[in-house]
Coordinates of C-alpha atoms in Angstrom, one line a residue:
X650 CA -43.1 -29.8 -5.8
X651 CA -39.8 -28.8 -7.7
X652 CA -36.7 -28.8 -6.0
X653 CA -35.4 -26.4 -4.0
X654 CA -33.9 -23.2 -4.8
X655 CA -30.3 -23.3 -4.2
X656 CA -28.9 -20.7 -2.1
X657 CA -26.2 -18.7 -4.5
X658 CA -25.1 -16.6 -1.7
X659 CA -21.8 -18.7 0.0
X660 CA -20.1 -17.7 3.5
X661 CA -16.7 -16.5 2.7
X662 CA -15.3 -17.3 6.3
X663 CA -14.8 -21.1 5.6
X664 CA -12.9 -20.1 2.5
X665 CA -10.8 -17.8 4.2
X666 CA -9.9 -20.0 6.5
X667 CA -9.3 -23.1 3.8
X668 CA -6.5 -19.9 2.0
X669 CA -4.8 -19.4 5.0
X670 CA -3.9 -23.1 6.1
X671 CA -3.2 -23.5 2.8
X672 CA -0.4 -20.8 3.1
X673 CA 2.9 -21.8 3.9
X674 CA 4.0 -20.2 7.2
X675 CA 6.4 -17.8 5.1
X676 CA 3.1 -16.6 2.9
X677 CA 1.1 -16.0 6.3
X678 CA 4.2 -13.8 7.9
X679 CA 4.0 -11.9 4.5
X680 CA 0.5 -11.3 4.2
X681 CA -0.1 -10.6 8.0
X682 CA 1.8 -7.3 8.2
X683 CA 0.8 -5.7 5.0
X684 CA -2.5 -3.2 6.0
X685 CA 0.3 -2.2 8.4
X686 CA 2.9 -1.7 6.2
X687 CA 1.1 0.1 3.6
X688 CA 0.0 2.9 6.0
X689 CA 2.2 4.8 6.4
X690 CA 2.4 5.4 2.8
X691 CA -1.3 6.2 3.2
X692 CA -0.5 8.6 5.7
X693 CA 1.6 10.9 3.4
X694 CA 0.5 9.8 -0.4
X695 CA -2.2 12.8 -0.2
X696 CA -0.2 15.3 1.5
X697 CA 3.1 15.6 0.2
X698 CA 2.5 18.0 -2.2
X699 CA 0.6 20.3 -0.3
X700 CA 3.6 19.5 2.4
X701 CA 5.7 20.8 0.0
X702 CA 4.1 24.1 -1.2
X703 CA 1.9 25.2 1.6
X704 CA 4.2 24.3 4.2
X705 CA 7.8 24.5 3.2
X706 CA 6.7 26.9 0.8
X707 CA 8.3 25.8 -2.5
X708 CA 6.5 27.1 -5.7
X709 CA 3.5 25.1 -6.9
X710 CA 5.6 23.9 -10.0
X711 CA 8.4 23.1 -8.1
X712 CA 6.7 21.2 -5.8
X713 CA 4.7 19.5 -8.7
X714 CA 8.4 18.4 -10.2
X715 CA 9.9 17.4 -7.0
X716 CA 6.8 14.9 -6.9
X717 CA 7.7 13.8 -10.4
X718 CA 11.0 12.2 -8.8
X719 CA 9.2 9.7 -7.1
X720 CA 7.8 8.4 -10.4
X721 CA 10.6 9.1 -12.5
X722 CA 13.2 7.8 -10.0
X723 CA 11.4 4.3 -9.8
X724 CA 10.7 3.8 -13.4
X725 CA 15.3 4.3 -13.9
X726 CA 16.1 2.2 -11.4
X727 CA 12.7 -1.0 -11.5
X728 CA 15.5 -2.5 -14.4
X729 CA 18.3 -2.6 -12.1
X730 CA 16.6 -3.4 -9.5
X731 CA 14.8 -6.5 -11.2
X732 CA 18.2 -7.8 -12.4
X733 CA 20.4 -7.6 -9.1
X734 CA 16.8 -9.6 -7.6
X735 CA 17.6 -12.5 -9.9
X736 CA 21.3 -11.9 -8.8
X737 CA 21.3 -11.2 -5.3
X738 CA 17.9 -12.5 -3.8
X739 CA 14.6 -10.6 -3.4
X740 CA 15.2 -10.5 0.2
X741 CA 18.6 -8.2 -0.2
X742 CA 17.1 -6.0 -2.9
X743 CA 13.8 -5.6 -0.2
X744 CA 16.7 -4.8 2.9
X745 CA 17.8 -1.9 0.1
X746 CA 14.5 -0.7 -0.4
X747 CA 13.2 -0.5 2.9
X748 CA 16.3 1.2 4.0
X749 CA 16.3 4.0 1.7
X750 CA 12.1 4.2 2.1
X751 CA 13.5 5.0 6.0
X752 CA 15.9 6.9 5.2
X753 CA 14.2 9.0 2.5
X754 CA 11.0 10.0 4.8
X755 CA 13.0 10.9 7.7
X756 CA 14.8 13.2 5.9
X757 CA 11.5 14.5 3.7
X758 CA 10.3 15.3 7.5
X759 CA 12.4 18.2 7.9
X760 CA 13.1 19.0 4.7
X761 CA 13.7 22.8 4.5
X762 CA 15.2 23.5 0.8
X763 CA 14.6 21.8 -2.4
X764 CA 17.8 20.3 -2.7
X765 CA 17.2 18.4 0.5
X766 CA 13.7 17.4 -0.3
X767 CA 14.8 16.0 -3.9
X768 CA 17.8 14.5 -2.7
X769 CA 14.8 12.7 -0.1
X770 CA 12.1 11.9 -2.9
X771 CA 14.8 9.8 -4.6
X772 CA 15.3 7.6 -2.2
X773 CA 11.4 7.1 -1.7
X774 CA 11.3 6.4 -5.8
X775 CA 14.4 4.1 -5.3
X776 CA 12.4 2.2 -3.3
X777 CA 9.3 2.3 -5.1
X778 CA 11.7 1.4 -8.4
X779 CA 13.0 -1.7 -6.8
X780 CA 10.6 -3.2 -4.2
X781 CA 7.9 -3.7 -6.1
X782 CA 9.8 -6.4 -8.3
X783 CA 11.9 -7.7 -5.1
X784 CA 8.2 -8.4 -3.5
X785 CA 6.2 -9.5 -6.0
X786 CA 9.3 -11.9 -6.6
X787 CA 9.7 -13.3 -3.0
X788 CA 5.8 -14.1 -3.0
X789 CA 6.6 -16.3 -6.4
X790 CA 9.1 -17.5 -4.3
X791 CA 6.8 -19.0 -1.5
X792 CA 3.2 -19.5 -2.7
X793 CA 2.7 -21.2 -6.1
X794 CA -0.1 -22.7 -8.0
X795 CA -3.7 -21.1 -7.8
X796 CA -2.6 -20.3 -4.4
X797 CA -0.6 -17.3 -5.9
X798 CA -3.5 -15.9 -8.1
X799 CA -5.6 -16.2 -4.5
X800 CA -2.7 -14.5 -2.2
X801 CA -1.8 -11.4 -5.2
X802 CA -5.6 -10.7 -5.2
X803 CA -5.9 -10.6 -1.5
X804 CA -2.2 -8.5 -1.0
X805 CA -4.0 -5.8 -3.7
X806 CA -7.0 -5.5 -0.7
X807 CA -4.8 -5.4 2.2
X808 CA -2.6 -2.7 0.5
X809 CA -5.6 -0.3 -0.4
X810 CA -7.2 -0.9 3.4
X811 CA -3.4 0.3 4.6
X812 CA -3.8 3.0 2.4
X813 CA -7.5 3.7 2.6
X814 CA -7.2 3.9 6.4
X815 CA -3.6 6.2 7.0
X816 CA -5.1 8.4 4.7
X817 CA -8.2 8.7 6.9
X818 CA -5.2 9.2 9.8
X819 CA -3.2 12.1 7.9
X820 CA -6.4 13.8 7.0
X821 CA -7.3 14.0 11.0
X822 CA -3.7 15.0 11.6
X823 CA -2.4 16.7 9.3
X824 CA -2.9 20.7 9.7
X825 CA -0.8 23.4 7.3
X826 CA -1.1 25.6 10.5
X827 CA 1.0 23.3 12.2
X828 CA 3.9 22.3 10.6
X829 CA 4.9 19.6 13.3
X830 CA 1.7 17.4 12.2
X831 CA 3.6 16.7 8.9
X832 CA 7.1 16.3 10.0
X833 CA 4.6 13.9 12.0
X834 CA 3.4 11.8 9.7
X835 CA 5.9 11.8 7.3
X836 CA 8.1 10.3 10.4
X837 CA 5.1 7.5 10.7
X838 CA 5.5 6.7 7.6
X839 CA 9.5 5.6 8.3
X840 CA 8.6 3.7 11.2
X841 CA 6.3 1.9 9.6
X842 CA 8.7 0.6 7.6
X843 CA 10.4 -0.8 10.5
X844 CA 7.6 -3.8 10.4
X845 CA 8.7 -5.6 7.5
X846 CA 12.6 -4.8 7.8
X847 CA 11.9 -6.6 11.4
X848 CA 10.0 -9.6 9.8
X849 CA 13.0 -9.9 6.7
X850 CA 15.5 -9.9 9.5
X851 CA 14.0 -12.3 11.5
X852 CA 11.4 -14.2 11.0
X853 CA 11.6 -14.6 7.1
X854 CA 15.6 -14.1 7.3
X855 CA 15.9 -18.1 5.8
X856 CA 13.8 -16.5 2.8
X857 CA 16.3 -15.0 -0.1
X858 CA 14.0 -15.3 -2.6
X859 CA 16.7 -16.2 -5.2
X860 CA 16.8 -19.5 -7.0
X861 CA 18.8 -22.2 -6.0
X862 CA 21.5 -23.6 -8.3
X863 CA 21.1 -26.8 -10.5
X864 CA 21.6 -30.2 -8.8
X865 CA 24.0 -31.0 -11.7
X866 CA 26.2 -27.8 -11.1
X867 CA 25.3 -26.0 -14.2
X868 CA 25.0 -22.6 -14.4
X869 CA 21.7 -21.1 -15.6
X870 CA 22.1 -19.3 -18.9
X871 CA 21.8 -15.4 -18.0
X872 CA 18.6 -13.6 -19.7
X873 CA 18.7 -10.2 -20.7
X874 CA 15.3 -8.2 -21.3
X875 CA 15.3 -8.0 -24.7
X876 CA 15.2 -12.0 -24.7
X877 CA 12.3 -11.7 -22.4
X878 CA 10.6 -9.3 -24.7
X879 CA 11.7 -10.7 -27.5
X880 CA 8.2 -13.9 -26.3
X881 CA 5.1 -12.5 -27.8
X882 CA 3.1 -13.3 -24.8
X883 CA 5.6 -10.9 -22.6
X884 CA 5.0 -7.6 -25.2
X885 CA 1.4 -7.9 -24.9
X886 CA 1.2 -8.5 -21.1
X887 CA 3.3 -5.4 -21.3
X888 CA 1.6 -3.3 -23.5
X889 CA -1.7 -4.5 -22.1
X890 CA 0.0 -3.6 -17.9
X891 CA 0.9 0.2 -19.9
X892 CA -2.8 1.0 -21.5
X893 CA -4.4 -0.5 -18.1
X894 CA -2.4 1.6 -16.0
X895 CA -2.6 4.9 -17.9
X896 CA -6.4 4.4 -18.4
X897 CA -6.8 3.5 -14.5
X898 CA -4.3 4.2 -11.9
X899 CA -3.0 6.5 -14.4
X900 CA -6.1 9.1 -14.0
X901 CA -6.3 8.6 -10.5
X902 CA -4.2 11.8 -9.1
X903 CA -4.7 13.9 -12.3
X904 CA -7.3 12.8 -14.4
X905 CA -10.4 12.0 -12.3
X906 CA -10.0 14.8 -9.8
X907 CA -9.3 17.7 -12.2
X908 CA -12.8 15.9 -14.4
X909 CA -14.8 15.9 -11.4
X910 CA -14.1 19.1 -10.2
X911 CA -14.5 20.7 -13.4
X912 CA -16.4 19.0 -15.9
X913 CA -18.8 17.5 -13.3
X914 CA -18.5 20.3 -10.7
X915 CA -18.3 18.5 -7.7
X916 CA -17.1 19.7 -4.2
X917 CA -13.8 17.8 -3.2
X918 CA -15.3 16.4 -0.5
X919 CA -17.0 14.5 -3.0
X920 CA -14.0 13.6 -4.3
X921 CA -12.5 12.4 -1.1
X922 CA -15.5 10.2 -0.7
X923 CA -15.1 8.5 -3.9
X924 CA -11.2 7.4 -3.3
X925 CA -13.2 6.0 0.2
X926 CA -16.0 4.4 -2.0
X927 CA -12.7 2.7 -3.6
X928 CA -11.1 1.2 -1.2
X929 CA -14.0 -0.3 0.5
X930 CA -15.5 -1.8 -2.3
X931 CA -12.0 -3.4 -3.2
X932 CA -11.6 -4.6 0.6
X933 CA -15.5 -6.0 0.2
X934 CA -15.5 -7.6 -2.4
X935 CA -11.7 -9.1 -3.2
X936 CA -11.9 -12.6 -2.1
X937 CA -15.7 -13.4 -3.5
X938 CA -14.4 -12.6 -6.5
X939 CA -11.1 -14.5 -6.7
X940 CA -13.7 -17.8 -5.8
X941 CA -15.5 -16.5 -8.9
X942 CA -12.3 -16.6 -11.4
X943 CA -11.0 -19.5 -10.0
X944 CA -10.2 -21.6 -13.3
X945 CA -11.1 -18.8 -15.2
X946 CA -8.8 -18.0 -18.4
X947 CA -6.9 -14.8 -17.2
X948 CA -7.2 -13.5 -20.4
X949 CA -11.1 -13.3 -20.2
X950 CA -10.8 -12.0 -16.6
X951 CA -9.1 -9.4 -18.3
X952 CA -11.8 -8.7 -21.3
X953 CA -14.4 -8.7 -18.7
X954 CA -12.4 -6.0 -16.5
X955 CA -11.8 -4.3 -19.5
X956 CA -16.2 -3.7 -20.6
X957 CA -16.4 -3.0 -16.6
X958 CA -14.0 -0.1 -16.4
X959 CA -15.6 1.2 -19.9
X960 CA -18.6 1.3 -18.0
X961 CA -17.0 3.0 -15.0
X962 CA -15.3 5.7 -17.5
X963 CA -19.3 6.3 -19.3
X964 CA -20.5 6.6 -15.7
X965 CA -18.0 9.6 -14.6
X966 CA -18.5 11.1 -18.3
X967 CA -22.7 11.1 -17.4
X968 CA -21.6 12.8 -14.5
X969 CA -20.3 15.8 -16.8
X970 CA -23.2 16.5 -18.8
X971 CA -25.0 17.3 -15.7
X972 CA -22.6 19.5 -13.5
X973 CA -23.1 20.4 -9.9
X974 CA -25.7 18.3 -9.5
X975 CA -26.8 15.4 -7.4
X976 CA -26.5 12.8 -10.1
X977 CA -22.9 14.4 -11.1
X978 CA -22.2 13.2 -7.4
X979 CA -23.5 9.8 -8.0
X980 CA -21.9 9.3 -10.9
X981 CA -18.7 10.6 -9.1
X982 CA -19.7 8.2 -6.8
X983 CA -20.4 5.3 -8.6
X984 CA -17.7 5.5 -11.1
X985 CA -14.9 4.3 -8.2
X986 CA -17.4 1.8 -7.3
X987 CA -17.6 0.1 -10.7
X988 CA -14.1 1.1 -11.2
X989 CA -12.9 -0.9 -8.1
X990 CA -14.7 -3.6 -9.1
X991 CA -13.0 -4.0 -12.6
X992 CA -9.5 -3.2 -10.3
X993 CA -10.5 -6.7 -8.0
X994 CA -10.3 -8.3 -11.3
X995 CA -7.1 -7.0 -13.0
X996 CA -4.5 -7.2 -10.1
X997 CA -4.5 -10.9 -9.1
X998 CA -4.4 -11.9 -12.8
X999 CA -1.2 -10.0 -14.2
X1000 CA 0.9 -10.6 -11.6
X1001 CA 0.0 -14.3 -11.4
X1002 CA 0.6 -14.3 -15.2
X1003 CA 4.0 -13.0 -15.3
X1004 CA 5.4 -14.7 -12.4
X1005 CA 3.9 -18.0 -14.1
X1006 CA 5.6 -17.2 -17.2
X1007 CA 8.9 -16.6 -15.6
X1008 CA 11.0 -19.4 -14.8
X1009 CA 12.9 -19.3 -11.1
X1010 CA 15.9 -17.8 -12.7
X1011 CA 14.0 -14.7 -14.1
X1012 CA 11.4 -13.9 -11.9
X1013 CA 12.8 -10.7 -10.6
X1014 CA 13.2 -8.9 -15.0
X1015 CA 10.0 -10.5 -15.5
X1016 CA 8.3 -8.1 -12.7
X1017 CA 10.5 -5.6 -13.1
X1018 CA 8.6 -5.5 -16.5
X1019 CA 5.9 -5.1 -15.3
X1020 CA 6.5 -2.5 -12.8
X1021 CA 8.4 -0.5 -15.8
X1022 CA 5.1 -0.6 -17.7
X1023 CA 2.7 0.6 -15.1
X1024 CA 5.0 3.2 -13.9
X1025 CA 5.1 4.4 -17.6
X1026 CA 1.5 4.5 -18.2
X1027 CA 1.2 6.2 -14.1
X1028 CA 3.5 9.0 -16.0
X1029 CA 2.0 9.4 -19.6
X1030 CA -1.6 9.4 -17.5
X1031 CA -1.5 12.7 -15.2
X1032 CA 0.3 14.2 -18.7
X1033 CA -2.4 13.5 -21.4
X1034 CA -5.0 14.0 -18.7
X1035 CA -3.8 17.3 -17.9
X1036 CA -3.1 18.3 -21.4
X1037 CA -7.2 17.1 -22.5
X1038 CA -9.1 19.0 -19.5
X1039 CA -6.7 22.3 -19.5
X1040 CA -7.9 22.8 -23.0
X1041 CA -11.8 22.1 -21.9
X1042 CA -11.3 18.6 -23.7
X1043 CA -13.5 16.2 -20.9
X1044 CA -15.6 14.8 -23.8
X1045 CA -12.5 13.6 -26.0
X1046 CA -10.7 13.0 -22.4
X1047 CA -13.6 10.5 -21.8
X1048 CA -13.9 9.1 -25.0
X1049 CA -10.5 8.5 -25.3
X1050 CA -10.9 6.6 -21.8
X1051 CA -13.3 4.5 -23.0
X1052 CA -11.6 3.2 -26.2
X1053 CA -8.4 2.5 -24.3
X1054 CA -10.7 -0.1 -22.1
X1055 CA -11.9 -1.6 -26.1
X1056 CA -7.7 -1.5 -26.7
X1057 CA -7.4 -3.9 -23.3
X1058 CA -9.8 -5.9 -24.5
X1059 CA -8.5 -6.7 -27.8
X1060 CA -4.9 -7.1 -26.0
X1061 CA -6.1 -9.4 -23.8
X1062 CA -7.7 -11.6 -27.0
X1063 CA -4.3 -11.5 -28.9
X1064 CA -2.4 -12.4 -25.7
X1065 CA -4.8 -15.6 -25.2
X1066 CA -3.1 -17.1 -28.6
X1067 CA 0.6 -16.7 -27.5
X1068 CA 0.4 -17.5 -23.4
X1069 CA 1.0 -20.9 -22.8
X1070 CA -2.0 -22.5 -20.8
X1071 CA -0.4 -23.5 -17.1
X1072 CA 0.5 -18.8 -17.0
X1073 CA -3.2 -18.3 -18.1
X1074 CA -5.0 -20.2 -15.5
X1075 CA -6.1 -23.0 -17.9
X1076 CA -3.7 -26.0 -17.0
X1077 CA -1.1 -26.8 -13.7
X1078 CA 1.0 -24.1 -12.7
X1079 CA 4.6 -25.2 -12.2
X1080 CA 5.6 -25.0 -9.2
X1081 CA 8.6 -23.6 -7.9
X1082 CA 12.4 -25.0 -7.4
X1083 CA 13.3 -21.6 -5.7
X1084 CA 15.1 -22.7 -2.7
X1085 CA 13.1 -21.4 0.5
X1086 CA 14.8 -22.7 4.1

């Protein structure tokens, strides 16, 4: 008799439980409050353009540009903001944020002119600018080693399940006969971000996420971005964070909608469905695959997220040649799955990376790097999207699609020679001196 098949399929429970002791207590206060967080900015992300034009009645292309603030807005002020994080603490720039997240949405509420909405979309894009280089930063700052590939991977799920589930919320809410339901949840979405402004002012108030100075009482050596840029394995991380955003998230409010809906001729119910297919596949299947690229080179993580999401693109672009049909709405369908999948893969690996190429003195221009390059590619996407399809493009839109996944690919081959081994998952992570209590 031979021996036994081995069961491959492995309870994810006891490995859950095995991350979360492992956790410091500052990582579990972080991680614990973030599906709650992150939904309020579910509950307006799919409404406030049609908040602006079909209920204050501002002009589609007005509207369209006052959204362009949030974007534009972020991507000005992510270099500030990653600098005065090195300077100032992670915590601090977060209290900034947060405040001007509040601030901003209670004012968007009731929002009556254009000047009063723009002046309250900046201070959402502030936000967005400086937070997500201030966070990112204060998780380097508690949770290190493998641990920090684990907990990035594992944020990523709990942001789309926020997400996934207040935009389930708005949709039952929101109503363009009823103005109130809007003023409602844009109002939700500032209270919401009363939870973590309570848990950085109490709890985690010991946490400043800045590094603490040298024993000796030298002072680090400032470093400006160019320096940082100036290390090969920063520009390709870079280049390769621009071309993944603008051939992913990128597509995702222009791109894919305005394809499936005309190219593949799908209702937008369909399309609804698919951002839902998304986000549960992403909260499914998260942690079984950050057991699977444990010890894994990040850089081949990367070439094997790179071939997934080319499938993904061929998928939605099969869905084209046969519009309005049922197999346009599985390939709809099953292009977010795949594309999810690839998603699970890329966002605990670049972060980990260039927090594990920072030192503790740094850490803040190193994300705010990386938030600079996927804001830029989350601009040039909607752009060249919209440019392709308005001229009945969706073959070259796809095709160019596809060979932007080859691009990653390649990137993430030529970044393998420059990143030093302990920032690419193949050797001990150093851990870090950031002062914590």
């Amino acid at each position: 008799m031979g021996a036994p098949r081995r069961d491959v399929r492995r309870d994810p429970a006891p490995e859950v439980r095995t991350f979360w002791a492992a956790l410091p207590t500052e990582g579990r206060w972080l991680l614990s409050t973030v599906a709650i967080q992150t939904l309020g900015r579910g509950l307006t992300l799919p409404f406030t353009l049609i908040y602006l034009h079909e209920v204050r009645g501002f002009e589609l292309g007005l509207s369209g540009t006052l959204m362009a603030l949030i974007a534009v807005v972020g991507f000005l002020v992510t270099g500030p903001g990653g600098a005065m994080v090195d300077r100032y603490g992670a915590r601090a720039v977060l209290l900034v944020g947060l405040a001007a997240m509040i601030v901003g949405n209670l004012t968007l509420a009731f929002a009556t002119t254009p000047a009063v909405a723009a002046a309250a979309l900046v201070l959402v894009g502030f936000n967005f600018g400086v937070s997500w280089p201030a966070f990112n930063a204060l998780i380097a700052a508690v949770v290190s080693g493998e641990l920090r590939q684990q907990y990035f991977g594992i944020n990523f799920a709990l942001v789309n399940l926020g997400i996934g589930v207040g935009g389930v919320v708005g949709g039952l809410l929101a109503d363009v006969d009823r103005p109130g339901t809007f003023t409602a949840i844009f109002v939700g979405d500032a209270v919401t971000g009363l939870v973590p402004l309570a848990l950085l002012l109490a709890p985690l108030r010991h946490v400043h996420g800045r590094a603490s100075a040298p024993e000796d009482g030298s002072t680090p050596a400032a470093v400006g971005y160019l320096a940082i840029l100036g290390q090969p394995a920063v520009r390709w991380l870079t280049l390769l964070t621009f071309v993944a955003t603008f051939i992913g998230y990128g597509q995702h409010e222009a791109g894919f909608p305005g394809f499936a809906r005309q190219a593949a001729e799908v209702s937008t119910r369909t399309v609804g469905l698919a951002f839902a297919v998304n986000t549960v596949v992403i909260v499914v299947l998260q942690f079984s695959v950050l057991n699977r690229i444990k010890r894994h080179l990040r850089t081949r993580v990367m070439v094997v997220m790179a071939f997934i999401w080319a499938l993904a693109w061929g998928l939605l672009g099969a869905a084209g040649i046969v519009p309005g049909s049922s197999l346009a709405i599985a390939g709809v369908l099953a292009y977010m799955a795949v594309f999810a999948l690839g998603e699970t893969l890329l966002q605990p690996t670049v972060p980990a990376m260039a927090n594990d190429l920072a030192t503790d003195h740094t850490r803040g221009r190193y994300n705010a790097i990386t938030a600079a390059a996927f804001q830029g590619g989350a601009i040039a996407g909607p752009v060249v999207a919209g440019f392709l399809l308005q001229h009945d493009l969706a073959a070259v839109y796809i095709a160019i699609m596809v060979a932007g996944c080859v691009a990653i690919a390649a990137m993430a081959l030529a970044l393998e020679r420059h990143v030093p081994a302990s920032a690419n998952g193949g050797g001990e992570v150093r851990s870090p001196t950031t002062e914590v209590v």
